Amino acid sequence: MSKLTQAQIEHLAEHLETAELEAYEVTKITDDYPEMSYQDAFDIQWEIRRRKEARGTKIVGMKMGLTSWAKMAQMGVEHPCYGFLADYFSVPDGGDIKFDELIHPKIEAELAFVTKQELKGPGCHIGDVLRATDFVLPAVEVIDSRYQDFKFDLKSVIADNSSSSRFITGGRMAEASELDLKTLGVVMEVNGEVVQTGAGAAVLGHPAASVAMLANMLAERGEVIPAGSFIMIGAITAAVPVQKGDSFVVHYQGLGSLSGRVV
C-alpha cells in the first residue's frame, strides 16, 4: 500500500535524480520518510524513469540488483530489486568511465540476457526464460548509489533506481543452450590484479532465475518483459570500488572479456 502522496513521490524522484545527474550524495530517504512502503519506493523509481523519458532519454534495458548472496550480505539487504538502464549509461567495451560524473563507483561482473519472446509473470520460471532467450552475453555494471557512504536499506535503494549508473557489454554472444550457466566462471582484474572470481550459480542459484524474478516483480505493476529486451542479471561477484586512473578487465568463461578505464 502507498503511504506517500503523489506530490511526495514526485519530490523524492526529483531529489534522487538530481543527485544522480549532478553526482552528489544524499542521506537515505527512509530517514525522512520512515513510513514509506515498497510500493512507494517503486513508484519513485518509475517516476524517475518517466522524468528521463519525458526529456527524450531512451530506456535500453533492465537490471536486477542484489541477486547474489555475497551482494546481499555486502549491502545488508534481504531481497533482490530491479532498476532500468538509460541510453547514456552505456559505455563501449574498452571505453572510459568518467569518474567526475559519478560519486563512489563500484564494478560488478554480470551476464546479460536478450529475449526473443515476451516474458510475463506471475509464475514465470527458469524454463520460460531459457525458451524466451535469444542469446546471452557478458556485461559489467558500474553501480553508484546516491546515498552517503553507499549505505541504504532496500526501500531507499529501490527508489534510487537500484544504484544504476553505467554499464559495458560486448564480448561473444552465445545461445543459452551452449552454456552451463550455473558453472560459467568469471575473473575480475583491476590494474592487473585478480580481485574477484565467481560463477553463475552465485546469482539466485541460476542466472535465468534472476530474469524470471524480474518478470514476476514487474507483473505486480502490470508490466511485462517485451521481446528484444536487454536484461542484466545482477552481480556474480561482490562489487569492487574503483578510482580515477584504474583499469579493469573481466574474463568470462567461453564468452571473451570486457574492459574499461576510469578517467
Short mmCIF file of C-alpha atoms in Angstrom, two decimals:
data_model
loop_
_atom_site.label_atom_id
_atom_site.label_comp_id
_atom_site.label_asym_id
_atom_site.label_seq_id
_atom_site.Cartn_x
_atom_site.Cartn_y
_atom_site.Cartn_z
CA MET A 1 0.00 0.00 0.00
CA SER A 2 1.15 3.51 -0.76
CA LYS A 3 1.94 5.67 2.27
CA LEU A 4 3.23 8.73 0.38
CA THR A 5 1.27 11.28 -1.61
CA GLN A 6 1.85 11.76 -5.34
CA ALA A 7 3.48 15.11 -4.55
CA GLN A 8 5.93 13.42 -2.16
CA ILE A 9 6.75 10.73 -4.75
CA GLU A 10 7.44 13.40 -7.39
CA HIS A 11 9.56 15.40 -4.93
CA LEU A 12 11.67 12.37 -3.98
CA ALA A 13 12.10 11.36 -7.63
CA GLU A 14 13.43 14.84 -8.45
CA HIS A 15 15.63 14.76 -5.32
CA LEU A 16 17.25 11.43 -6.22
CA GLU A 17 17.55 12.04 -9.95
CA THR A 18 19.21 15.41 -9.38
CA ALA A 19 21.72 13.72 -7.07
CA GLU A 20 22.45 11.21 -9.85
CA LEU A 21 22.77 13.81 -12.60
CA GLU A 22 24.88 16.22 -10.53
CA ALA A 23 26.85 13.45 -8.73
CA TYR A 24 26.41 14.27 -5.07
CA GLU A 25 25.49 12.21 -2.01
CA VAL A 26 22.23 12.38 -0.08
CA THR A 27 21.03 10.67 3.07
CA LYS A 28 18.81 7.66 2.59
CA ILE A 29 15.24 8.76 2.08
CA THR A 30 13.73 6.44 4.69
CA ASP A 31 15.45 8.62 7.32
CA ASP A 32 12.94 11.36 6.48
CA TYR A 33 10.08 9.12 5.30
CA PRO A 34 10.21 6.06 7.58
CA GLU A 35 6.59 5.25 6.80
CA MET A 36 7.18 4.75 3.06
CA SER A 37 6.22 1.38 1.57
CA TYR A 38 7.84 -0.80 -1.06
CA GLN A 39 5.13 0.35 -3.47
CA ASP A 40 6.20 3.94 -2.78
CA ALA A 41 9.84 3.01 -3.46
CA PHE A 42 8.99 1.54 -6.85
CA ASP A 43 6.67 4.46 -7.60
CA ILE A 44 9.61 6.83 -7.06
CA GLN A 45 11.83 4.75 -9.38
CA TRP A 46 9.16 4.71 -12.11
CA GLU A 47 8.69 8.46 -11.71
CA ILE A 48 12.46 8.92 -12.27
CA ARG A 49 12.09 6.80 -15.39
CA ARG A 50 9.14 8.90 -16.54
CA ARG A 51 11.15 12.11 -15.99
CA LYS A 52 14.02 10.80 -18.12
CA GLU A 53 11.75 9.62 -20.93
CA ALA A 54 9.97 13.00 -20.94
CA ARG A 55 13.34 14.61 -21.69
CA GLY A 56 13.97 12.23 -24.60
CA THR A 57 16.16 9.69 -22.82
CA LYS A 58 15.67 6.16 -24.14
CA ILE A 59 15.34 3.20 -21.78
CA VAL A 60 17.56 0.49 -23.26
CA GLY A 61 17.22 -2.33 -20.74
CA MET A 62 16.53 -3.51 -17.23
CA LYS A 63 18.80 -4.74 -14.49
CA MET A 64 18.38 -6.87 -11.41
CA GLY A 65 20.25 -5.91 -8.29
CA LEU A 66 21.29 -7.65 -5.07
CA THR A 67 20.82 -11.06 -6.68
CA SER A 68 23.88 -12.81 -5.22
CA TRP A 69 24.12 -13.94 -1.63
CA ALA A 70 27.53 -12.18 -1.48
CA LYS A 71 25.99 -8.90 -2.64
CA MET A 72 23.02 -9.09 -0.26
CA ALA A 73 25.40 -9.73 2.63
CA GLN A 74 27.74 -6.94 1.46
CA MET A 75 24.92 -4.38 1.37
CA GLY A 76 22.93 -5.66 4.36
CA VAL A 77 19.66 -6.20 2.48
CA GLU A 78 17.43 -9.24 2.29
CA HIS A 79 15.82 -9.33 -1.15
CA PRO A 80 16.75 -8.58 -4.79
CA CYS A 81 15.46 -5.49 -6.58
CA TYR A 82 15.36 -4.14 -10.13
CA GLY A 83 16.12 -0.93 -12.00
CA PHE A 84 16.18 0.46 -15.52
CA LEU A 85 19.09 1.23 -17.85
CA ALA A 86 19.09 4.57 -19.68
CA ASP A 87 20.83 5.11 -23.02
CA TYR A 88 23.52 7.39 -21.57
CA PHE A 89 24.52 4.68 -19.06
CA SER A 90 26.12 2.67 -21.90
CA VAL A 91 29.93 2.72 -22.18
CA PRO A 92 31.67 0.90 -25.07
CA ASP A 93 33.90 -2.08 -24.38
CA GLY A 94 37.37 -0.70 -23.62
CA GLY A 95 35.89 2.75 -23.11
CA ASP A 96 36.27 5.41 -20.45
CA ILE A 97 34.12 5.77 -17.35
CA LYS A 98 34.20 9.40 -16.24
CA PHE A 99 34.79 9.40 -12.51
CA ASP A 100 33.69 13.02 -12.06
CA GLU A 101 30.21 12.13 -13.36
CA LEU A 102 29.85 9.61 -10.51
CA ILE A 103 30.08 9.61 -6.72
CA HIS A 104 31.68 6.38 -5.46
CA PRO A 105 31.51 3.84 -8.32
CA LYS A 106 31.95 0.09 -7.96
CA ILE A 107 32.14 -2.52 -10.71
CA GLU A 108 30.36 -5.86 -10.88
CA ALA A 109 30.77 -8.83 -13.23
CA GLU A 110 27.41 -9.84 -14.70
CA LEU A 111 25.73 -11.58 -17.62
CA ALA A 112 23.01 -10.13 -19.83
CA PHE A 113 20.09 -11.97 -21.41
CA VAL A 114 18.49 -10.72 -24.63
CA THR A 115 14.97 -12.01 -25.19
CA LYS A 116 13.23 -13.11 -28.39
CA GLN A 117 9.81 -13.64 -26.80
CA GLU A 118 7.78 -11.75 -24.23
CA LEU A 119 8.14 -12.88 -20.62
CA LYS A 120 5.21 -12.34 -18.31
CA GLY A 121 4.55 -13.11 -14.67
CA PRO A 122 3.31 -14.18 -12.26
CA GLY A 123 4.59 -17.73 -12.34
CA CYS A 124 7.49 -17.14 -14.74
CA HIS A 125 10.23 -19.73 -14.17
CA ILE A 126 13.69 -20.66 -15.41
CA GLY A 127 12.33 -22.82 -18.23
CA ASP A 128 10.24 -19.93 -19.54
CA VAL A 129 13.30 -17.69 -19.52
CA LEU A 130 15.55 -20.15 -21.33
CA ARG A 131 12.92 -20.74 -24.00
CA ALA A 132 12.45 -16.98 -24.49
CA THR A 133 16.19 -16.11 -24.56
CA ASP A 134 17.76 -15.19 -27.89
CA PHE A 135 21.33 -15.06 -26.56
CA VAL A 136 23.48 -14.38 -23.50
CA LEU A 137 26.49 -12.07 -23.44
CA PRO A 138 28.94 -10.63 -20.90
CA ALA A 139 28.25 -7.38 -19.07
CA VAL A 140 29.92 -5.19 -16.46
CA GLU A 141 27.78 -2.89 -14.36
CA VAL A 142 29.12 0.24 -12.70
CA ILE A 143 26.90 0.84 -9.69
CA ASP A 144 26.91 4.17 -7.90
CA SER A 145 24.49 4.65 -5.04
CA ARG A 146 23.48 8.24 -4.47
CA TYR A 147 23.41 7.56 -0.73
CA GLN A 148 26.08 8.71 1.67
CA ASP A 149 28.84 6.12 2.19
CA PHE A 150 26.97 3.68 -0.09
CA LYS A 151 24.70 2.77 2.85
CA PHE A 152 21.00 2.20 2.39
CA ASP A 153 18.03 -0.03 3.13
CA LEU A 154 16.06 -1.89 0.49
CA LYS A 155 13.30 0.70 0.07
CA SER A 156 15.81 3.51 -0.35
CA VAL A 157 17.87 1.65 -2.97
CA ILE A 158 14.79 0.65 -4.98
CA ALA A 159 13.78 4.33 -5.14
CA ASP A 160 17.33 5.20 -6.27
CA ASN A 161 16.95 3.01 -9.39
CA SER A 162 18.88 0.23 -7.64
CA SER A 163 22.15 2.21 -7.83
CA SER A 164 22.20 2.11 -11.66
CA SER A 165 24.75 4.37 -13.35
CA ARG A 166 26.81 2.85 -16.19
CA PHE A 167 27.28 -0.48 -17.95
CA ILE A 168 29.54 -2.14 -20.53
CA THR A 169 28.58 -5.05 -22.74
CA GLY A 170 30.24 -6.89 -25.60
CA GLY A 171 32.41 -9.99 -25.80
CA ARG A 172 30.92 -13.04 -27.50
CA MET A 173 27.22 -13.81 -27.57
CA ALA A 174 26.07 -17.40 -27.20
CA GLU A 175 22.81 -19.26 -27.08
CA ALA A 176 21.85 -20.25 -23.56
CA SER A 177 21.85 -23.92 -24.58
CA GLU A 178 25.56 -23.64 -25.45
CA LEU A 179 26.47 -22.60 -21.92
CA ASP A 180 26.44 -24.19 -18.50
CA LEU A 181 25.14 -21.02 -16.92
CA LYS A 182 25.47 -22.30 -13.36
CA THR A 183 29.18 -23.08 -13.60
CA LEU A 184 30.16 -20.31 -16.04
CA GLY A 185 33.17 -18.68 -14.41
CA VAL A 186 34.25 -15.04 -14.28
CA VAL A 187 37.56 -13.49 -13.22
CA MET A 188 37.80 -9.76 -12.49
CA GLU A 189 41.13 -7.94 -12.63
CA VAL A 190 41.75 -4.34 -11.55
CA ASN A 191 45.11 -2.84 -12.51
CA GLY A 192 46.34 -6.31 -13.46
CA GLU A 193 45.48 -7.92 -10.12
CA VAL A 194 42.75 -10.55 -9.71
CA VAL A 195 40.27 -9.10 -7.23
CA GLN A 196 37.16 -11.30 -7.64
CA THR A 197 36.19 -14.67 -9.06
CA GLY A 198 32.78 -16.28 -9.26
CA ALA A 199 30.37 -18.50 -11.16
CA GLY A 200 26.86 -18.04 -12.48
CA ALA A 201 25.23 -20.05 -9.70
CA ALA A 202 26.03 -17.17 -7.32
CA VAL A 203 23.00 -15.40 -8.87
CA LEU A 204 19.97 -16.98 -7.18
CA GLY A 205 21.30 -20.47 -7.93
CA HIS A 206 20.93 -20.00 -11.72
CA PRO A 207 21.28 -16.80 -13.80
CA ALA A 208 17.94 -17.38 -15.55
CA ALA A 209 16.22 -17.32 -12.15
CA SER A 210 17.05 -13.63 -11.96
CA VAL A 211 15.23 -12.89 -15.21
CA ALA A 212 12.24 -14.94 -14.05
CA MET A 213 12.15 -12.97 -10.80
CA LEU A 214 12.18 -9.72 -12.78
CA ALA A 215 9.19 -10.85 -14.85
CA ASN A 216 7.31 -11.78 -11.68
CA MET A 217 8.16 -8.50 -9.93
CA LEU A 218 7.11 -6.47 -12.99
CA ALA A 219 3.79 -8.35 -13.08
CA GLU A 220 2.93 -6.73 -9.75
CA ARG A 221 2.73 -3.45 -11.70
CA GLY A 222 1.03 -4.94 -14.73
CA GLU A 223 4.28 -4.77 -16.73
CA VAL A 224 5.96 -7.42 -18.89
CA ILE A 225 9.43 -8.04 -20.34
CA PRO A 226 8.96 -7.42 -24.10
CA ALA A 227 10.67 -9.45 -26.80
CA GLY A 228 14.03 -7.89 -27.67
CA SER A 229 14.75 -6.79 -24.11
CA PHE A 230 18.28 -6.49 -22.67
CA ILE A 231 18.39 -7.64 -19.04
CA MET A 232 21.39 -7.65 -16.73
CA ILE A 233 21.04 -10.36 -14.08
CA GLY A 234 22.92 -8.83 -11.15
CA ALA A 235 26.38 -9.35 -9.73
CA ILE A 236 28.12 -12.72 -9.90
CA THR A 237 30.82 -11.30 -7.60
CA ALA A 238 30.88 -8.75 -4.81
CA ALA A 239 31.19 -5.16 -6.06
CA VAL A 240 34.71 -3.67 -6.24
CA PRO A 241 35.32 0.09 -5.74
CA VAL A 242 37.27 1.85 -8.50
CA GLN A 243 39.09 5.16 -8.53
CA LYS A 244 40.26 7.60 -11.18
CA GLY A 245 43.18 6.02 -13.03
CA ASP A 246 42.08 2.41 -12.53
CA SER A 247 41.72 -0.02 -15.42
CA PHE A 248 39.87 -3.31 -15.30
CA VAL A 249 39.30 -6.47 -17.32
CA VAL A 250 36.69 -9.14 -16.66
CA HIS A 251 37.15 -12.56 -18.27
CA TYR A 252 34.10 -14.75 -18.91
CA GLN A 253 34.41 -18.48 -19.49
CA GLY A 254 33.69 -19.10 -23.16
CA LEU A 255 32.43 -15.55 -23.76
CA GLY A 256 35.59 -13.46 -24.05
CA SER A 257 36.33 -10.41 -21.92
CA LEU A 258 35.26 -6.83 -21.26
CA SER A 259 37.46 -3.94 -20.19
CA GLY A 260 37.31 -0.30 -19.24
CA ARG A 261 39.18 2.58 -17.66
CA VAL A 262 38.19 5.12 -15.03
CA VAL A 263 39.32 8.60 -16.09
#
